[in-house]
């Protein structure tokens, strides 16, 4: 069992991408973040675990700087335009309503990111711009399970998270803010962490398994 009294399957099926239900007023204890990261380090690894790094950001000025870069990244990637196109091309009103909700959540999130009490940036030593497909798979396959384990551990303790990547449009500038040696360390994403407003998250609607399952052959 976990701190919220959830079973393992409940943690797996109710760890959501949380944006609007992050409690921006409640501090997160450093020891809780350390607990979650300690568990994350136990994630299965293809042998690259010694290259994992996690930057935890709680300083107000640093969080403000990262939020500014995130908003620049959203503008550079055309986040609003992409969401608007999804709304316009949605096949039915139910889907349009779903995308509108996503758009509202995205806007709220980027406007309030600097207020989230903890930002965690998983990193990996070594850059892979020119790596082979096998090397890239091993690289991402090492750090992403640890990142997901951190998010699961956070959920079990009443914390909400979401794995974001938009700030990577300005990865070098982010590295400068945080003192990350850009030439030899890659950032994987940015994870806001806060206690959630309520803990009653439910499984999300998903496609039926048989619609995505291929057995033996495509």
C-alpha positions as YAML, in Angstrom:
chain: A
units: angstrom
residues:
- id: 1
  name: UNK
  ca: [0.00, 0.00, 0.00]
- id: 2
  name: UNK
  ca: [0.99, 3.64, -0.42]
- id: 3
  name: UNK
  ca: [0.70, 6.88, 1.54]
- id: 4
  name: UNK
  ca: [-2.73, 7.51, -0.03]
- id: 5
  name: UNK
  ca: [-3.83, 3.94, 0.59]
- id: 6
  name: UNK
  ca: [-3.85, 3.18, -3.14]
- id: 7
  name: UNK
  ca: [-3.04, -0.22, -4.56]
- id: 8
  name: UNK
  ca: [-0.22, -0.51, -7.08]
- id: 9
  name: UNK
  ca: [-2.72, -0.87, -9.93]
- id: 10
  name: UNK
  ca: [-4.58, 2.24, -8.73]
- id: 11
  name: UNK
  ca: [-1.35, 4.25, -8.76]
- id: 12
  name: UNK
  ca: [-0.65, 3.05, -12.31]
- id: 13
  name: UNK
  ca: [-4.13, 3.90, -13.59]
- id: 14
  name: UNK
  ca: [-4.66, 7.21, -11.80]
- id: 15
  name: UNK
  ca: [-1.32, 8.97, -12.26]
- id: 16
  name: UNK
  ca: [-2.52, 11.74, -14.54]
- id: 17
  name: UNK
  ca: [-0.89, 14.75, -16.17]
- id: 18
  name: UNK
  ca: [-1.91, 17.36, -13.62]
- id: 19
  name: UNK
  ca: [-1.96, 21.05, -14.53]
- id: 20
  name: UNK
  ca: [-5.00, 22.89, -13.16]
- id: 21
  name: UNK
  ca: [-5.28, 20.85, -9.96]
- id: 22
  name: UNK
  ca: [-1.80, 21.60, -8.65]
- id: 23
  name: UNK
  ca: [-1.98, 23.30, -5.24]
- id: 24
  name: UNK
  ca: [0.14, 26.42, -5.79]
- id: 25
  name: UNK
  ca: [-0.10, 27.51, -2.15]
- id: 26
  name: UNK
  ca: [1.10, 24.42, -0.29]
- id: 27
  name: UNK
  ca: [4.85, 23.86, 0.12]
- id: 28
  name: UNK
  ca: [6.34, 20.49, -0.79]
- id: 29
  name: UNK
  ca: [8.73, 19.09, 1.78]
- id: 30
  name: UNK
  ca: [12.27, 18.45, 0.45]
- id: 31
  name: UNK
  ca: [12.31, 15.04, 2.14]
- id: 32
  name: UNK
  ca: [9.28, 13.95, 0.08]
- id: 33
  name: UNK
  ca: [11.05, 14.88, -3.15]
- id: 34
  name: UNK
  ca: [14.11, 12.98, -1.96]
- id: 35
  name: UNK
  ca: [12.00, 9.91, -1.20]
- id: 36
  name: UNK
  ca: [10.47, 9.97, -4.68]
- id: 37
  name: UNK
  ca: [13.86, 10.40, -6.35]
- id: 38
  name: UNK
  ca: [15.38, 7.60, -4.26]
- id: 39
  name: UNK
  ca: [12.66, 5.30, -5.57]
- id: 40
  name: UNK
  ca: [13.22, 6.60, -9.10]
- id: 41
  name: UNK
  ca: [16.85, 5.51, -8.93]
- id: 42
  name: UNK
  ca: [15.64, 1.91, -8.58]
- id: 43
  name: UNK
  ca: [14.10, 1.97, -12.08]
- id: 44
  name: UNK
  ca: [15.43, -0.71, -14.46]
- id: 45
  name: UNK
  ca: [18.36, 0.54, -16.48]
- id: 46
  name: UNK
  ca: [20.22, -0.63, -19.60]
- id: 47
  name: UNK
  ca: [23.44, 0.23, -17.79]
- id: 48
  name: UNK
  ca: [23.39, 4.02, -17.99]
- id: 49
  name: UNK
  ca: [22.10, 4.70, -14.47]
- id: 50
  name: UNK
  ca: [25.38, 6.30, -13.46]
- id: 51
  name: UNK
  ca: [24.66, 9.03, -16.04]
- id: 52
  name: UNK
  ca: [21.27, 10.07, -14.63]
- id: 53
  name: UNK
  ca: [21.00, 13.46, -12.95]
- id: 54
  name: UNK
  ca: [18.03, 15.31, -11.44]
- id: 55
  name: UNK
  ca: [17.96, 19.07, -10.93]
- id: 56
  name: UNK
  ca: [15.42, 20.15, -8.29]
- id: 57
  name: UNK
  ca: [14.41, 23.81, -8.51]
- id: 58
  name: UNK
  ca: [12.65, 25.57, -5.62]
- id: 59
  name: UNK
  ca: [14.21, 29.05, -5.72]
- id: 60
  name: UNK
  ca: [11.61, 31.68, -6.66]
- id: 61
  name: UNK
  ca: [13.81, 33.51, -9.15]
- id: 62
  name: UNK
  ca: [14.91, 30.28, -10.83]
- id: 63
  name: UNK
  ca: [11.31, 29.10, -11.17]
- id: 64
  name: UNK
  ca: [10.35, 32.45, -12.68]
- id: 65
  name: UNK
  ca: [13.18, 32.21, -15.20]
- id: 66
  name: UNK
  ca: [12.17, 28.67, -16.20]
- id: 67
  name: UNK
  ca: [8.53, 29.70, -16.55]
- id: 68
  name: UNK
  ca: [9.56, 32.53, -18.86]
- id: 69
  name: UNK
  ca: [11.53, 30.11, -21.04]
- id: 70
  name: UNK
  ca: [8.61, 27.70, -21.04]
- id: 71
  name: UNK
  ca: [6.27, 30.42, -22.29]
- id: 72
  name: UNK
  ca: [8.78, 31.33, -24.99]
- id: 73
  name: UNK
  ca: [8.90, 27.66, -25.95]
- id: 74
  name: UNK
  ca: [5.10, 27.49, -26.18]
- id: 75
  name: UNK
  ca: [5.10, 30.48, -28.51]
- id: 76
  name: UNK
  ca: [7.98, 29.14, -30.61]
- id: 77
  name: UNK
  ca: [6.30, 25.76, -31.09]
- id: 78
  name: UNK
  ca: [2.90, 27.31, -31.87]
- id: 79
  name: UNK
  ca: [1.15, 25.53, -29.00]
- id: 80
  name: UNK
  ca: [-1.99, 27.67, -29.22]
- id: 81
  name: UNK
  ca: [-2.21, 27.35, -33.01]
- id: 82
  name: UNK
  ca: [-1.83, 23.57, -32.83]
- id: 83
  name: UNK
  ca: [-4.59, 23.28, -30.24]
- id: 84
  name: UNK
  ca: [-6.85, 25.58, -32.26]
- id: 85
  name: UNK
  ca: [-6.39, 23.38, -35.33]
- id: 86
  name: UNK
  ca: [-7.24, 20.32, -33.27]
- id: 87
  name: UNK
  ca: [-10.44, 22.01, -32.10]
- id: 88
  name: UNK
  ca: [-11.39, 22.97, -35.65]
- id: 89
  name: UNK
  ca: [-10.74, 19.51, -37.07]
- id: 90
  name: UNK
  ca: [-12.27, 17.50, -34.22]
- id: 91
  name: UNK
  ca: [-14.74, 14.94, -35.64]
- id: 92
  name: UNK
  ca: [-17.53, 15.69, -33.15]
- id: 93
  name: UNK
  ca: [-18.57, 18.03, -30.36]
- id: 94
  name: UNK
  ca: [-17.41, 15.65, -27.65]
- id: 95
  name: UNK
  ca: [-13.90, 15.65, -29.06]
- id: 96
  name: UNK
  ca: [-13.99, 19.44, -29.53]
- id: 97
  name: UNK
  ca: [-14.95, 19.87, -25.88]
- id: 98
  name: UNK
  ca: [-12.07, 17.60, -24.87]
- id: 99
  name: UNK
  ca: [-9.53, 19.62, -26.87]
- id: 100
  name: UNK
  ca: [-10.95, 22.91, -25.56]
- id: 101
  name: UNK
  ca: [-10.36, 21.59, -22.06]
- id: 102
  name: UNK
  ca: [-6.79, 20.70, -23.01]
- id: 103
  name: UNK
  ca: [-6.27, 24.20, -24.41]
- id: 104
  name: UNK
  ca: [-7.62, 25.87, -21.28]
- id: 105
  name: UNK
  ca: [-5.42, 23.66, -19.11]
- id: 106
  name: UNK
  ca: [-2.34, 24.46, -21.21]
- id: 107
  name: UNK
  ca: [-2.93, 28.21, -20.96]
- id: 108
  name: UNK
  ca: [-3.56, 28.07, -17.21]
- id: 109
  name: UNK
  ca: [-0.47, 25.94, -16.70]
- id: 110
  name: UNK
  ca: [1.97, 28.15, -18.53]
- id: 111
  name: UNK
  ca: [0.58, 31.30, -16.86]
- id: 112
  name: UNK
  ca: [1.09, 29.81, -13.39]
- id: 113
  name: UNK
  ca: [4.17, 27.64, -13.84]
- id: 114
  name: UNK
  ca: [6.36, 29.96, -11.77]
- id: 115
  name: UNK
  ca: [3.99, 29.39, -8.81]
- id: 116
  name: UNK
  ca: [4.47, 25.62, -8.74]
- id: 117
  name: UNK
  ca: [6.58, 24.97, -5.63]
- id: 118
  name: UNK
  ca: [8.99, 22.43, -7.15]
- id: 119
  name: UNK
  ca: [10.29, 21.91, -10.68]
- id: 120
  name: UNK
  ca: [12.32, 18.78, -11.41]
- id: 121
  name: UNK
  ca: [14.48, 18.45, -14.53]
- id: 122
  name: UNK
  ca: [15.73, 14.93, -15.29]
- id: 123
  name: UNK
  ca: [19.04, 15.02, -17.14]
- id: 124
  name: UNK
  ca: [21.40, 12.54, -18.75]
- id: 125
  name: UNK
  ca: [25.14, 13.00, -19.13]
- id: 126
  name: UNK
  ca: [26.18, 12.79, -22.77]
- id: 127
  name: UNK
  ca: [24.55, 14.37, -25.81]
- id: 128
  name: UNK
  ca: [23.13, 12.15, -28.57]
- id: 129
  name: UNK
  ca: [22.44, 14.40, -31.56]
- id: 130
  name: UNK
  ca: [24.59, 12.18, -33.80]
- id: 131
  name: UNK
  ca: [23.90, 8.85, -32.09]
- id: 132
  name: UNK
  ca: [22.62, 5.72, -33.83]
- id: 133
  name: UNK
  ca: [19.06, 4.46, -33.39]
- id: 134
  name: UNK
  ca: [20.30, 1.80, -30.97]
- id: 135
  name: UNK
  ca: [22.21, 4.35, -28.91]
- id: 136
  name: UNK
  ca: [19.24, 6.73, -28.81]
- id: 137
  name: UNK
  ca: [16.90, 3.93, -27.71]
- id: 138
  name: UNK
  ca: [19.24, 2.93, -24.89]
- id: 139
  name: UNK
  ca: [19.64, 6.58, -23.86]
- id: 140
  name: UNK
  ca: [15.93, 7.35, -23.59]
- id: 141
  name: UNK
  ca: [15.14, 3.84, -22.40]
- id: 142
  name: UNK
  ca: [17.33, 4.39, -19.40]
- id: 143
  name: UNK
  ca: [16.17, 7.71, -18.01]
- id: 144
  name: UNK
  ca: [12.46, 7.64, -18.94]
- id: 145
  name: UNK
  ca: [11.56, 4.66, -16.70]
- id: 146
  name: UNK
  ca: [13.24, 6.50, -13.81]
- id: 147
  name: UNK
  ca: [11.29, 9.64, -14.69]
- id: 148
  name: UNK
  ca: [8.01, 7.71, -14.71]
- id: 149
  name: UNK
  ca: [8.92, 6.00, -11.41]
- id: 150
  name: UNK
  ca: [9.41, 9.43, -9.88]
- id: 151
  name: UNK
  ca: [5.97, 10.50, -11.07]
- id: 152
  name: UNK
  ca: [4.35, 7.32, -9.72]
- id: 153
  name: UNK
  ca: [6.05, 7.78, -6.36]
- id: 154
  name: UNK
  ca: [4.83, 11.37, -6.29]
- id: 155
  name: UNK
  ca: [1.24, 10.29, -7.00]
- id: 156
  name: UNK
  ca: [1.37, 7.76, -4.18]
- id: 157
  name: UNK
  ca: [2.22, 10.62, -1.81]
- id: 158
  name: UNK
  ca: [-0.56, 12.95, -2.92]
- id: 159
  name: UNK
  ca: [1.59, 14.94, -5.35]
- id: 160
  name: UNK
  ca: [0.65, 15.82, -8.91]
- id: 161
  name: UNK
  ca: [3.08, 15.94, -11.83]
- id: 162
  name: UNK
  ca: [3.19, 16.34, -15.59]
- id: 163
  name: UNK
  ca: [6.13, 15.61, -17.90]
- id: 164
  name: UNK
  ca: [6.64, 18.64, -20.15]
- id: 165
  name: UNK
  ca: [9.24, 19.28, -22.87]
- id: 166
  name: UNK
  ca: [8.38, 22.67, -24.40]
- id: 167
  name: UNK
  ca: [11.18, 24.46, -22.56]
- id: 168
  name: UNK
  ca: [13.67, 22.32, -24.51]
- id: 169
  name: UNK
  ca: [13.23, 24.75, -27.42]
- id: 170
  name: UNK
  ca: [15.52, 26.85, -25.23]
- id: 171
  name: UNK
  ca: [17.54, 24.09, -23.59]
- id: 172
  name: UNK
  ca: [20.81, 26.02, -23.74]
- id: 173
  name: UNK
  ca: [19.24, 29.06, -22.06]
- id: 174
  name: UNK
  ca: [17.76, 26.79, -19.39]
- id: 175
  name: UNK
  ca: [21.17, 25.25, -18.86]
- id: 176
  name: UNK
  ca: [22.61, 28.73, -18.35]
- id: 177
  name: UNK
  ca: [19.95, 29.54, -15.73]
- id: 178
  name: UNK
  ca: [20.65, 26.36, -13.78]
- id: 179
  name: UNK
  ca: [24.38, 26.00, -14.35]
- id: 180
  name: UNK
  ca: [23.93, 22.74, -16.28]
- id: 181
  name: UNK
  ca: [26.97, 22.01, -18.50]
- id: 182
  name: UNK
  ca: [25.08, 22.05, -21.81]
- id: 183
  name: UNK
  ca: [27.85, 20.58, -23.94]
- id: 184
  name: UNK
  ca: [27.87, 17.31, -22.00]
- id: 185
  name: UNK
  ca: [24.45, 17.06, -20.31]
- id: 186
  name: UNK
  ca: [21.04, 16.75, -22.00]
- id: 187
  name: UNK
  ca: [17.82, 17.74, -20.31]
- id: 188
  name: UNK
  ca: [14.99, 15.23, -20.70]
- id: 189
  name: UNK
  ca: [12.03, 17.37, -19.66]
- id: 190
  name: UNK
  ca: [10.60, 19.51, -16.91]
- id: 191
  name: UNK
  ca: [8.30, 18.10, -14.22]
- id: 192
  name: UNK
  ca: [6.26, 20.51, -12.08]
- id: 193
  name: UNK
  ca: [5.53, 18.96, -8.67]
- id: 194
  name: UNK
  ca: [2.91, 20.07, -6.16]
- id: 195
  name: UNK
  ca: [0.33, 18.59, -3.85]
- id: 196
  name: UNK
  ca: [-2.95, 18.14, -5.69]
- id: 197
  name: UNK
  ca: [-6.27, 19.80, -5.02]
- id: 198
  name: UNK
  ca: [-8.12, 16.64, -4.06]
- id: 199
  name: UNK
  ca: [-6.72, 13.18, -4.66]
- id: 200
  name: UNK
  ca: [-9.66, 11.56, -6.46]
- id: 201
  name: UNK
  ca: [-8.07, 11.01, -9.86]
- id: 202
  name: UNK
  ca: [-9.59, 8.31, -12.02]
- id: 203
  name: UNK
  ca: [-8.48, 6.23, -15.01]
- id: 204
  name: UNK
  ca: [-8.59, 8.22, -18.26]
- id: 205
  name: UNK
  ca: [-10.66, 7.25, -21.29]
- id: 206
  name: UNK
  ca: [-8.48, 5.24, -23.61]
- id: 207
  name: UNK
  ca: [-8.90, 3.25, -26.81]
- id: 208
  name: UNK
  ca: [-9.88, -0.41, -26.34]
- id: 209
  name: UNK
  ca: [-6.82, -2.64, -26.14]
- id: 210
  name: UNK
  ca: [-7.75, -4.58, -29.28]
- id: 211
  name: UNK
  ca: [-7.71, -1.37, -31.33]
- id: 212
  name: UNK
  ca: [-4.00, -0.88, -30.65]
- id: 213
  name: UNK
  ca: [-2.79, -4.45, -30.18]
- id: 214
  name: UNK
  ca: [-0.80, -6.36, -32.82]
- id: 215
  name: UNK
  ca: [0.13, -9.96, -31.99]
- id: 216
  name: UNK
  ca: [3.00, -11.67, -33.84]
- id: 217
  name: UNK
  ca: [2.47, -9.44, -36.92]
- id: 218
  name: UNK
  ca: [1.17, -5.92, -37.59]
...
